[in-house]
């Protein structure tokens, strides 16, 4: 899969050579060329995504076939006859060769029949989608906390580049980012939930409960999630902003007497946020799919925690469907990022990362 | 948190590349790595850095604890008769719900924490470097095939991928080592490949090939020594990720099983008692954090001094 090479590129101002020796296209001709490239990229993505998804589904399905256990026997108990177990297997798509079973499963997956969970004994689709919604809600909350903080930290660092503030923030963020998520979670739990009693220890989202209460219960897990992404994101903002500040177009804007607010909004923010946005898209996929660690620690009913339960109980149906959903989400997040980048950055380069 | 060790910048590639152009490789096949004083100078530079020294001491303490905890007369499995007792002189870290000393269990837990990580990191580095060098050297369809395969592997979040593999192959120590090796290899391969691509245009590679050296020989004696800094940095980075991943799997209940004193498992088992006995959770948590952060800081220091 090709990814647009934005991340480590210096933010080029409009009209400046883009490193390939050719001047950037200008005027109307450039516009139509650009539109052609956008369509080409989106078209390529629409071909790539199903292919990657197919590969992921085959890999996942094959791996999960290796999970030991006899679900038919487990479901029917020790007094069922061999014939009964076989009938159950046929009914649940567990009979036949791996290829037959794969085709049965993938066909069902795309037609909405995701099979029945061995553990919960109900169709796996509503369970997975329900947990996915919970995970997405938590991810959204984490994003709301994460984005402003990292933008502020990163831009403060960029404007103070090389000074003590910059170094102090870098060192504390780097250290914080290497501390495992569950350790940060445990420390927060001990201080804020056990010590200060400001938050509940269990964050199980009770959808019927009061919204404020639900938000309060979700605060600690959201903070842990946000903290684990903070360092990388702040770093990205710092690099982007520093690049924009040192670029010639920034000096021009300052020298022609634009008010600082306009410079920040029109010249710095746009250029600084493009690489950040791409990184956010990559993380969004992971975040939406749920963080197994944070959800398990806080007993939050998200998709990640569900996958852990499915793995513990050897629930192949739930595991296969859940992993597939995670893959779909990750790929869609990448596509969404591309679209956002195209909307934000008119001079984007559509080249594969390797070239 | 991005768990795969894929964060190496390109700065070190440039530094390595700038040096080697001057070395007549037909005579000195190992390039810059052959300079004898360089290693000692680098070590001295590292020892001047306080974060490196402190981290190295912490890691050394855990290695001593892992190798020698049974020599210290610690009993991580025995019931003291007092369940969930607060920290005291006889039990410095308190006791857990089964009356076992948290202090003894925390020290003994370093054993399983260090059983998988180093071997897994070595395997990942060897596998990833080999694939990266091969992909970068041959380019063409080998490269494309490997890179597309890795693209598929990185679609899933690493932890979810790990959960699937562990449920398929089990979580015994040898299985975990292989799993960690395989899961971390693609990230390393990508970075090594990028480093090799930067080297491929250099004159020493061309002259070695014109000399008629076999592909294997060029890769092993010309390319590997010249991308060695990148390989070493990736190895240390993946070590910290590997330790973190095994602790995470145990924490999720998918790794070590009771009554193992593993840190991740201890947090998993005792989180239910956090309100009554915070000490059962906090000490194993601090132990994981100290080891993972120390290894990470060592990696950062190596990266900066190279």
XYZ file of C-alpha atoms in Angstrom:
661
model
C 0.000 0.000 0.000
C 1.406 3.371 -0.844
C 1.224 6.203 1.599
C 1.580 9.800 0.567
C 4.992 11.057 1.508
C 4.068 13.932 3.744
C 5.371 12.984 7.146
C 8.999 13.918 6.832
C 8.819 16.444 4.031
C 9.581 20.017 4.825
C 6.425 22.067 4.337
C 6.994 23.740 0.997
C 5.291 27.059 0.463
C 3.089 27.341 -2.633
C 4.973 27.692 -5.888
C 8.367 26.662 -4.586
C 10.261 23.778 -6.100
C 9.245 20.533 -4.470
C 12.580 18.886 -4.297
C 12.281 17.113 -7.647
C 14.000 19.898 -9.514
C 10.837 21.027 -11.274
C 8.922 24.134 -10.318
C 5.519 23.476 -8.802
C 2.672 23.728 -11.274
C 0.845 27.046 -11.139
C -2.333 28.484 -12.576
C -5.265 26.727 -14.183
C -3.240 23.971 -15.755
C -2.018 23.010 -12.329
C -5.580 22.821 -11.068
C -6.701 20.250 -13.623
C -3.513 18.277 -13.174
C -4.152 18.284 -9.468
C -7.699 17.068 -9.843
C -6.477 14.229 -12.037
C -3.989 13.220 -9.402
C -6.589 13.321 -6.651
C -8.871 11.034 -8.624
C -5.956 8.748 -9.432
C -5.023 8.480 -5.778
C -8.553 7.792 -4.636
C -8.972 5.236 -7.417
C -5.776 3.484 -6.418
C -6.875 3.438 -2.797
C -10.216 1.921 -3.745
C -8.373 -0.899 -5.498
C -5.804 -1.340 -2.756
C -8.147 -1.423 0.186
C -10.134 -4.509 -0.880
C -6.906 -6.321 -1.768
C -5.261 -5.597 1.570
C -8.484 -6.477 3.331
C -8.622 -9.792 1.475
C -5.073 -10.597 2.540
C -5.815 -9.600 6.137
C -8.945 -11.740 6.186
C -7.109 -14.806 4.860
C -4.270 -14.344 7.336
C -6.609 -13.813 10.284
C -8.877 -16.681 9.375
C -6.004 -19.077 8.895
C -4.367 -18.072 12.182
C -7.568 -18.445 14.135
C -8.139 -21.886 12.638
C -5.074 -22.894 14.609
C -6.734 -21.952 17.898
C -7.054 -25.249 19.760
C -10.428 -26.455 20.994
C -13.565 -28.127 19.756
C -16.331 -25.533 19.814
C -19.049 -27.988 18.742
C -18.207 -30.328 21.605
C -17.970 -27.434 24.041
C -21.332 -26.021 22.999
C -23.238 -29.312 23.135
C -21.558 -30.862 26.158
C -20.090 -34.288 26.742
C -23.326 -36.262 26.229
C -23.891 -35.170 22.610
C -23.298 -37.810 19.951
C -20.636 -37.424 17.275
C -23.394 -36.949 14.702
C -24.954 -34.143 16.713
C -21.605 -32.392 17.040
C -21.085 -32.760 13.299
C -24.533 -31.327 12.574
C -23.711 -28.370 14.846
C -20.412 -27.860 13.038
C -22.160 -27.857 9.652
C -24.750 -25.396 10.916
C -22.044 -23.056 12.215
C -19.836 -23.341 9.166
C -17.161 -25.327 10.958
C -17.274 -28.434 8.750
C -15.249 -29.020 5.615
C -11.842 -27.853 4.507
C -10.266 -24.555 5.519
C -11.131 -23.096 2.118
C -14.825 -24.025 2.383
C -14.994 -22.616 5.880
C -13.206 -19.451 4.806
C -15.614 -18.910 1.919
C -18.579 -19.588 4.218
C -17.273 -17.085 6.725
C -16.239 -14.326 4.316
C -19.542 -14.653 2.450
C -21.407 -14.347 5.725
C -19.258 -11.434 6.847
C -20.129 -9.321 3.833
C -23.803 -10.294 3.805
C -24.205 -9.376 7.473
C -24.306 -12.895 8.927
C -21.288 -12.893 11.211
C -21.989 -16.158 12.954
C -22.814 -16.912 16.573
C -20.359 -16.250 19.360
C -19.390 -19.416 21.232
C -19.099 -17.556 24.526
C -22.145 -15.318 24.482
C -24.329 -17.688 22.420
C -25.831 -14.762 20.512
C -24.985 -13.394 17.031
C -21.552 -11.791 17.169
C -22.506 -8.796 15.011
C -24.494 -6.800 17.577
C -21.917 -7.564 20.287
C -19.016 -6.386 18.149
C -20.757 -3.284 16.834
C -21.917 -2.342 20.325
C -18.402 -2.651 21.716
C -17.044 -0.809 18.685
C -19.374 2.111 19.410
C -18.123 2.208 23.001
C -14.514 2.163 21.823
C -15.178 4.906 19.302
C -16.803 7.046 21.983
C -13.790 6.595 24.245
C -11.436 7.338 21.342
C -13.346 10.512 20.559
C -13.051 11.647 24.169
C -9.325 10.875 24.135
C -8.944 12.850 20.895
C -10.734 15.850 22.394
C -8.215 15.804 25.252
C -5.213 14.942 23.105
C -5.360 17.324 20.145
C -5.442 20.719 21.900
C -2.820 19.720 24.460
C -0.398 18.390 21.855
C -0.921 21.382 19.554
C -0.222 23.773 22.432
C 2.824 21.855 23.679
C 4.232 21.338 20.194
C 3.859 24.944 19.110
C 5.254 26.281 22.380
C 8.260 24.042 21.759
C 8.632 25.251 18.175
C 8.548 28.927 19.159
C 11.041 28.214 21.973
C 13.176 25.908 19.862
C 16.479 24.975 21.465
C 15.704 26.781 24.704
C 15.192 25.264 28.115
C 11.384 25.044 27.820
C 11.709 23.094 24.590
C 14.183 20.635 26.064
C 12.213 20.193 29.282
C 9.003 19.401 27.392
C 10.818 17.014 25.058
C 12.452 15.099 27.891
C 9.295 14.797 29.980
C 7.211 13.716 26.982
C 9.762 11.142 25.854
C 9.948 9.633 29.321
C 6.179 9.664 29.688
C 5.716 7.982 26.325
C 7.927 5.042 27.201
C 6.010 4.276 30.401
C 3.589 1.407 29.640
C -0.071 2.382 29.327
C -1.201 0.105 32.100
C 1.368 1.557 34.488
C 0.104 5.095 33.843
C -3.411 3.743 34.287
C -2.568 2.047 37.572
C -0.909 5.198 38.916
C -3.888 7.357 37.926
C -6.264 4.821 39.484
C -4.345 4.783 42.754
C -4.112 8.573 42.957
C -7.450 9.750 41.578
C -9.812 6.835 42.093
C -8.517 5.212 45.288
C -6.813 8.181 46.949
C -8.901 11.207 46.006
C -12.060 9.257 45.084
C -12.610 11.732 42.246
C -13.395 9.018 39.686
C -14.866 5.519 39.868
C -12.453 2.569 39.706
C -14.565 0.774 37.103
C -15.356 2.667 33.927
C -17.978 0.357 32.478
C -20.059 2.667 30.334
C -23.635 2.379 31.494
C -25.543 3.646 28.495
C -28.740 3.994 30.497
C -27.008 6.076 33.151
C -26.617 9.795 33.382
C -24.424 11.244 30.603
C -22.322 13.307 33.004
C -21.674 10.246 35.114
C -20.646 8.278 32.051
C -18.202 10.998 31.007
C -16.786 11.100 34.503
C -16.286 7.341 34.495
C -14.542 7.544 31.122
C -12.171 10.349 32.053
C -9.311 8.266 33.445
C -9.172 5.791 30.534
C -9.409 8.677 28.062
C -6.527 10.457 29.796
C -4.388 7.309 29.659
C -5.106 6.883 25.954
C -4.359 10.539 25.282
C -1.101 10.443 27.254
C 0.160 7.467 25.284
C -0.168 9.374 22.004
C 0.845 12.786 23.351
C 4.610 12.606 22.853
C 4.574 11.578 19.187
C 1.864 14.026 18.286
C 3.443 16.978 20.092
C 6.709 16.113 18.363
C 4.976 16.188 14.989
C 3.377 19.566 15.721
C 6.755 20.867 16.856
C 8.509 19.744 13.678
C 5.731 21.086 11.458
C 5.556 24.431 13.207
C 9.315 24.851 13.336
C 9.461 24.139 9.601
C 6.795 26.722 8.871
C 8.385 29.368 11.096
C 11.772 29.057 9.432
C 10.370 28.974 5.893
C 10.897 32.040 3.669
C 7.151 32.601 3.221
C 6.836 33.089 6.967
C 9.529 35.768 6.926
C 7.784 37.462 4.031
C 4.505 37.447 5.922
C 6.156 38.966 8.986
C 8.057 41.564 6.975
C 5.025 42.720 5.054
C 3.463 43.542 8.403
C 0.672 40.999 8.740
C -0.784 40.858 12.236
C 0.586 37.857 14.213
C -2.861 36.243 14.470
C -3.228 36.157 10.693
C 0.283 34.761 10.239
C -0.364 31.962 12.698
C -3.740 31.110 11.245
C -3.010 31.442 7.556
C 0.649 30.549 7.223
C 1.840 28.589 10.220
C -1.135 26.497 11.310
C -1.975 25.168 7.863
C 1.532 24.015 7.137
C 2.158 22.701 10.611
C -1.027 20.682 10.831
C -0.724 18.721 7.600
C 1.883 16.197 8.817
C 0.117 16.067 12.165
C -3.157 15.258 10.503
C -1.666 12.348 8.657
C -0.261 10.920 11.858
C -3.632 11.397 13.545
C -5.271 9.361 10.797
C -2.904 6.470 11.353
C -3.589 6.539 15.076
C -7.305 7.066 14.629
C -7.599 3.565 13.180
C -5.857 2.057 16.171
C -7.801 4.167 18.633
C -11.235 3.511 17.147
C -10.557 -0.203 17.071
C -10.153 0.039 20.806
C -7.191 -0.207 23.094
C -7.135 -3.679 24.603
C -4.911 -2.572 27.473
C -6.764 0.525 28.620
C -10.183 -1.059 28.213
C -9.175 -4.164 30.134
C -7.560 -2.143 32.918
C -10.607 0.052 33.455
C -13.084 -2.708 32.678
C -14.503 -0.625 29.835
C -16.702 -2.580 27.391
C -14.834 -1.729 24.185
C -13.760 -3.777 21.172
C -10.182 -4.225 22.390
C -11.305 -5.715 25.692
C -13.790 -7.897 23.805
C -10.978 -9.287 21.667
C -9.026 -10.171 24.806
C -12.041 -12.029 26.215
C -12.544 -13.799 22.875
C -8.884 -14.851 22.861
C -9.089 -16.101 26.456
C -12.210 -18.148 25.784
C -10.960 -19.363 22.372
C -14.073 -17.870 20.772
C -12.965 -18.165 17.130
C -16.105 -16.554 15.654
C -15.932 -13.463 17.824
C -12.181 -13.188 17.340
C -12.218 -13.501 13.541
C -15.071 -11.028 13.102
C -13.607 -8.585 15.607
C -10.144 -8.613 14.050
C -11.668 -8.152 10.606
C -13.657 -5.154 11.851
C -10.470 -3.703 13.348
C -8.746 -4.082 9.975
C -11.631 -2.437 8.111
C -11.602 0.481 10.547
C -7.847 0.955 10.229
C -8.062 1.024 6.422
C -11.038 3.383 6.411
C -9.179 5.706 8.764
C -6.283 5.781 6.301
C -8.653 6.606 3.446
C -10.294 9.329 5.517
C -6.873 10.790 6.253
C -6.075 10.923 2.550
C -9.293 12.757 1.818
C -8.684 15.251 4.635
C -5.143 15.838 3.438
C -6.343 16.513 -0.087
C -8.894 18.969 1.229
C -6.344 20.754 3.399
C -3.259 20.718 1.244
C -3.696 21.764 -2.361
C -0.117 21.011 -3.289
C 0.063 17.495 -2.016
C 2.365 15.082 -3.721
C 1.003 11.777 -4.817
C 3.985 9.558 -4.822
C 4.569 6.264 -3.194
C 6.636 6.473 -0.062
C 9.494 4.466 -1.520
C 10.090 6.386 -4.725
C 1.587 4.159 21.509
C 3.290 2.786 18.461
C 4.654 -0.464 19.692
C 6.643 -1.525 16.703
C 10.197 -0.217 16.735
C 9.821 1.888 13.623
C 10.743 5.308 14.892
C 14.380 5.610 13.857
C 15.078 8.810 12.052
C 17.217 9.107 8.992
C 19.877 11.206 10.715
C 22.049 8.256 11.635
C 21.959 6.968 8.075
C 23.436 10.201 6.841
C 26.173 10.125 9.451
C 27.148 6.563 8.605
C 27.106 7.307 4.903
C 29.287 10.395 5.095
C 32.094 8.522 6.795
C 32.452 5.497 4.619
C 33.010 7.111 1.221
C 36.706 7.538 1.985
C 37.395 3.946 2.977
C 39.040 1.806 0.286
C 36.753 -1.147 0.784
C 38.642 -3.523 -1.458
C 41.383 -3.478 1.179
C 39.376 -2.889 4.353
C 36.125 -4.716 3.726
C 34.406 -3.695 6.959
C 34.454 0.057 6.334
C 34.095 2.465 9.244
C 33.171 -0.237 11.735
C 36.736 -1.529 11.603
C 38.224 1.510 13.347
C 39.394 0.118 16.708
C 39.282 3.292 18.795
C 35.737 4.157 17.759
C 34.008 1.642 20.002
C 35.941 2.733 23.073
C 35.332 6.414 22.335
C 31.625 5.743 21.935
C 31.491 3.867 25.220
C 33.229 6.740 26.987
C 30.755 9.200 25.504
C 27.893 7.014 26.738
C 29.327 6.748 30.248
C 29.408 10.539 30.513
C 25.626 10.644 30.131
C 23.828 10.405 33.484
C 20.590 8.986 32.017
C 22.556 6.193 30.371
C 24.439 5.316 33.550
C 21.311 5.315 35.730
C 19.410 3.222 33.170
C 22.254 0.758 32.823
C 22.410 0.354 36.610
C 18.639 -0.265 36.782
C 18.791 -2.876 34.015
C 21.797 -4.502 35.679
C 19.894 -4.719 38.993
C 16.969 -6.431 37.291
C 19.279 -8.856 35.516
C 20.876 -9.726 38.878
C 17.412 -10.165 40.417
C 16.296 -12.352 37.512
C 19.322 -14.607 37.670
C 19.739 -14.747 41.416
C 16.406 -14.297 43.166
C 16.373 -17.857 44.481
C 19.807 -17.305 46.000
C 18.508 -14.421 48.128
C 16.130 -16.645 50.096
C 13.021 -15.055 48.599
C 9.801 -17.037 48.578
C 7.396 -15.698 45.946
C 4.903 -18.537 46.382
C 4.616 -19.089 50.157
C 1.570 -17.916 52.137
C 2.611 -15.760 55.094
C -0.792 -16.157 56.744
C -1.650 -12.466 56.374
C -3.597 -11.632 53.222
C -3.483 -8.073 51.861
C -1.241 -6.844 54.676
C 0.070 -3.300 54.248
C 3.817 -2.727 53.718
C 5.759 -3.383 56.931
C 9.262 -4.416 58.046
C 8.641 -8.103 57.458
C 6.919 -7.467 54.092
C 8.396 -4.269 52.616
C 5.864 -4.172 49.758
C 2.969 -5.757 51.706
C 1.259 -9.035 50.834
C -1.258 -9.974 48.136
C -4.667 -11.636 48.413
C -3.052 -15.058 48.942
C -0.708 -13.754 51.631
C 2.355 -13.891 49.384
C 5.093 -11.294 49.799
C 4.780 -8.669 47.054
C 8.462 -7.804 47.535
C 9.585 -11.365 46.801
C 7.174 -11.630 43.879
C 8.287 -8.336 42.374
C 11.952 -9.355 42.455
C 11.198 -12.856 41.155
C 8.986 -11.388 38.421
C 12.060 -10.008 36.668
C 12.793 -13.606 35.690
C 9.849 -13.959 33.298
C 10.118 -10.316 32.216
C 13.647 -10.971 30.952
C 13.025 -14.510 29.698
C 11.281 -13.528 26.471
C 12.232 -9.933 25.653
C 15.973 -10.228 24.888
C 15.664 -13.445 22.855
C 12.622 -12.075 21.010
C 14.446 -8.836 20.240
C 17.498 -10.703 18.946
C 15.334 -12.882 16.720
C 13.397 -9.860 15.433
C 16.625 -8.001 14.704
C 18.249 -10.911 12.874
C 15.126 -11.683 10.872
C 14.297 -8.045 10.158
C 17.875 -7.135 9.187
C 18.176 -10.142 6.882
C 14.904 -9.352 5.120
C 15.702 -5.638 4.983
C 19.161 -6.202 3.484
C 17.791 -8.707 0.967
C 14.943 -6.400 -0.064
C 17.266 -3.410 -0.349
C 19.961 -5.302 -2.246
C 17.856 -7.138 -4.796
C 15.085 -4.533 -5.241
C 12.704 -5.658 -7.964
C 10.045 -8.244 -7.265
C 11.675 -9.572 -4.063
C 11.500 -6.103 -2.585
C 7.955 -5.477 -3.794
C 6.705 -8.830 -2.514
C 8.244 -8.327 0.931
C 7.036 -4.766 1.257
C 3.473 -5.639 0.233
C 3.508 -8.512 2.733
C 4.615 -6.119 5.459
C 1.903 -3.672 4.434
C -0.648 -6.360 5.173
C 0.962 -7.153 8.509
C 0.931 -3.545 9.663
C -2.757 -2.962 8.911
C -3.768 -4.568 12.172
C -2.748 -2.820 15.382
C 0.256 -4.798 16.670
C -1.397 -5.778 19.923
C -4.492 -7.183 18.189
C -2.228 -9.091 15.822
C -0.295 -10.411 18.802
C -3.489 -11.471 20.572
C -4.566 -13.488 17.518
C -1.181 -15.171 17.138
C -0.916 -15.958 20.836
C -4.351 -17.532 20.878
C -3.322 -19.645 17.890
C 0.122 -20.759 19.014
C -0.085 -20.481 22.791
C 2.051 -18.384 25.121
C 4.867 -20.671 26.182
C 8.278 -18.982 26.402
C 9.646 -20.436 23.112
C 6.380 -19.631 21.307
C 6.430 -16.063 22.650
C 10.036 -15.574 21.536
C 9.199 -16.648 17.989
C 5.995 -14.595 17.956
C 7.743 -11.433 19.156
C 10.477 -12.044 16.588
C 8.006 -12.406 13.732
C 5.753 -9.526 14.773
C 8.611 -7.049 15.213
C 10.658 -8.090 12.183
C 8.697 -6.147 9.492
C 9.188 -2.794 11.236
C 12.923 -3.412 11.535
C 13.144 -4.716 7.963
C 11.620 -1.499 6.610
C 14.173 0.686 8.370
C 17.155 -1.506 7.479
C 15.935 -1.592 3.891
C 15.856 2.211 3.803
C 19.399 2.289 5.198
C 20.591 -0.254 2.629
C 18.984 1.699 -0.207
C 20.983 4.736 0.906
C 24.182 2.644 0.821
C 23.506 0.964 -2.524
C 24.485 4.016 -4.561
C 27.875 4.295 -2.861
C 31.069 3.489 -4.688
C 32.207 0.710 -2.377
C 29.147 -1.363 -3.228
C 29.624 -0.841 -6.936
C 33.311 -1.738 -6.768
C 32.593 -4.835 -4.711
C 30.074 -5.984 -7.289
C 32.406 -5.182 -10.187
C 35.062 -7.216 -8.430
C 32.757 -10.156 -8.850
C 31.872 -10.663 -5.198
C 28.810 -12.824 -4.713
C 25.566 -11.224 -3.567
C 25.805 -12.978 -0.225
C 29.330 -11.700 0.302
C 28.437 -8.121 -0.608
C 25.510 -8.217 1.776
C 27.372 -9.837 4.658
C 30.759 -8.125 4.461
C 29.971 -4.776 2.846
C 26.398 -3.769 3.589
C 25.783 -5.185 7.054
C 28.850 -3.543 8.663
C 27.848 -0.220 7.151
C 24.266 -0.290 8.372
C 25.358 -1.701 11.743
C 24.548 1.484 13.707
C 20.964 1.326 12.446
C 20.764 -2.361 13.298
C 22.042 -1.831 16.845
C 19.646 1.039 17.469
C 16.727 -1.002 16.157
C 17.778 -3.912 18.358
C 17.726 -1.833 21.553
C 14.450 -0.168 20.602
C 12.843 -3.524 19.887
C 14.158 -4.886 23.191
C 12.175 -2.314 25.127
C 9.094 -2.961 22.978
C 9.507 -6.721 23.402
C 9.671 -6.464 27.195
C 6.639 -4.195 27.131
C 4.710 -6.551 24.845
C 5.309 -9.633 26.975
C 4.308 -7.716 30.104
C 1.223 -6.459 28.265
C 0.211 -9.954 27.188
C 0.545 -11.190 30.763
C -1.421 -8.200 31.961
C -4.206 -9.137 29.540
C -4.174 -12.676 30.948
C -2.816 -14.125 27.695
C 0.811 -14.625 28.684
C 2.155 -16.134 31.897
C -0.363 -18.073 33.955
C -0.774 -18.189 37.769
C 1.016 -18.735 40.084
C 3.845 -17.107 38.086
C 5.133 -13.942 39.799
C 5.165 -12.131 36.416
C 4.612 -8.363 36.758
C 1.896 -8.025 34.143
C 0.054 -10.999 35.567
C 0.384 -9.579 39.095
C -1.374 -6.392 37.989
C -4.064 -8.418 36.236
C -4.660 -10.578 39.320
C -4.627 -7.793 41.885
C -6.385 -4.951 40.100
C -9.624 -6.084 41.767
C -8.065 -5.294 45.171
C -6.739 -1.896 44.188
C -9.094 -0.033 46.516
C -8.191 -2.151 49.535
C -4.534 -2.868 48.795
C -2.886 -0.526 46.308
C 0.540 -1.995 47.080
C -0.304 -5.275 45.344
C -0.564 -3.387 42.042
C 1.730 -0.416 42.290
C 5.029 -2.229 42.908
C 4.811 -4.608 39.940
C 3.683 -1.627 37.836
C 6.692 0.432 38.886
C 8.934 -2.562 38.196
C 7.694 -2.878 34.595
C 7.975 0.859 34.089
C 11.534 1.033 35.458
C 12.767 -1.772 33.206
C 11.003 -0.620 30.033
C 11.925 3.050 30.474
C 15.530 2.191 31.332
C 15.965 0.087 28.185
C 14.292 2.796 26.117
C 16.625 5.449 27.556
C 19.629 3.256 26.774
C 18.396 3.000 23.186
C 17.902 6.776 22.989
C 21.390 7.405 24.357
C 22.993 5.016 21.896
C 21.077 6.705 19.097
C 22.273 10.145 20.146
C 25.934 9.274 20.643
C 26.408 7.251 17.457
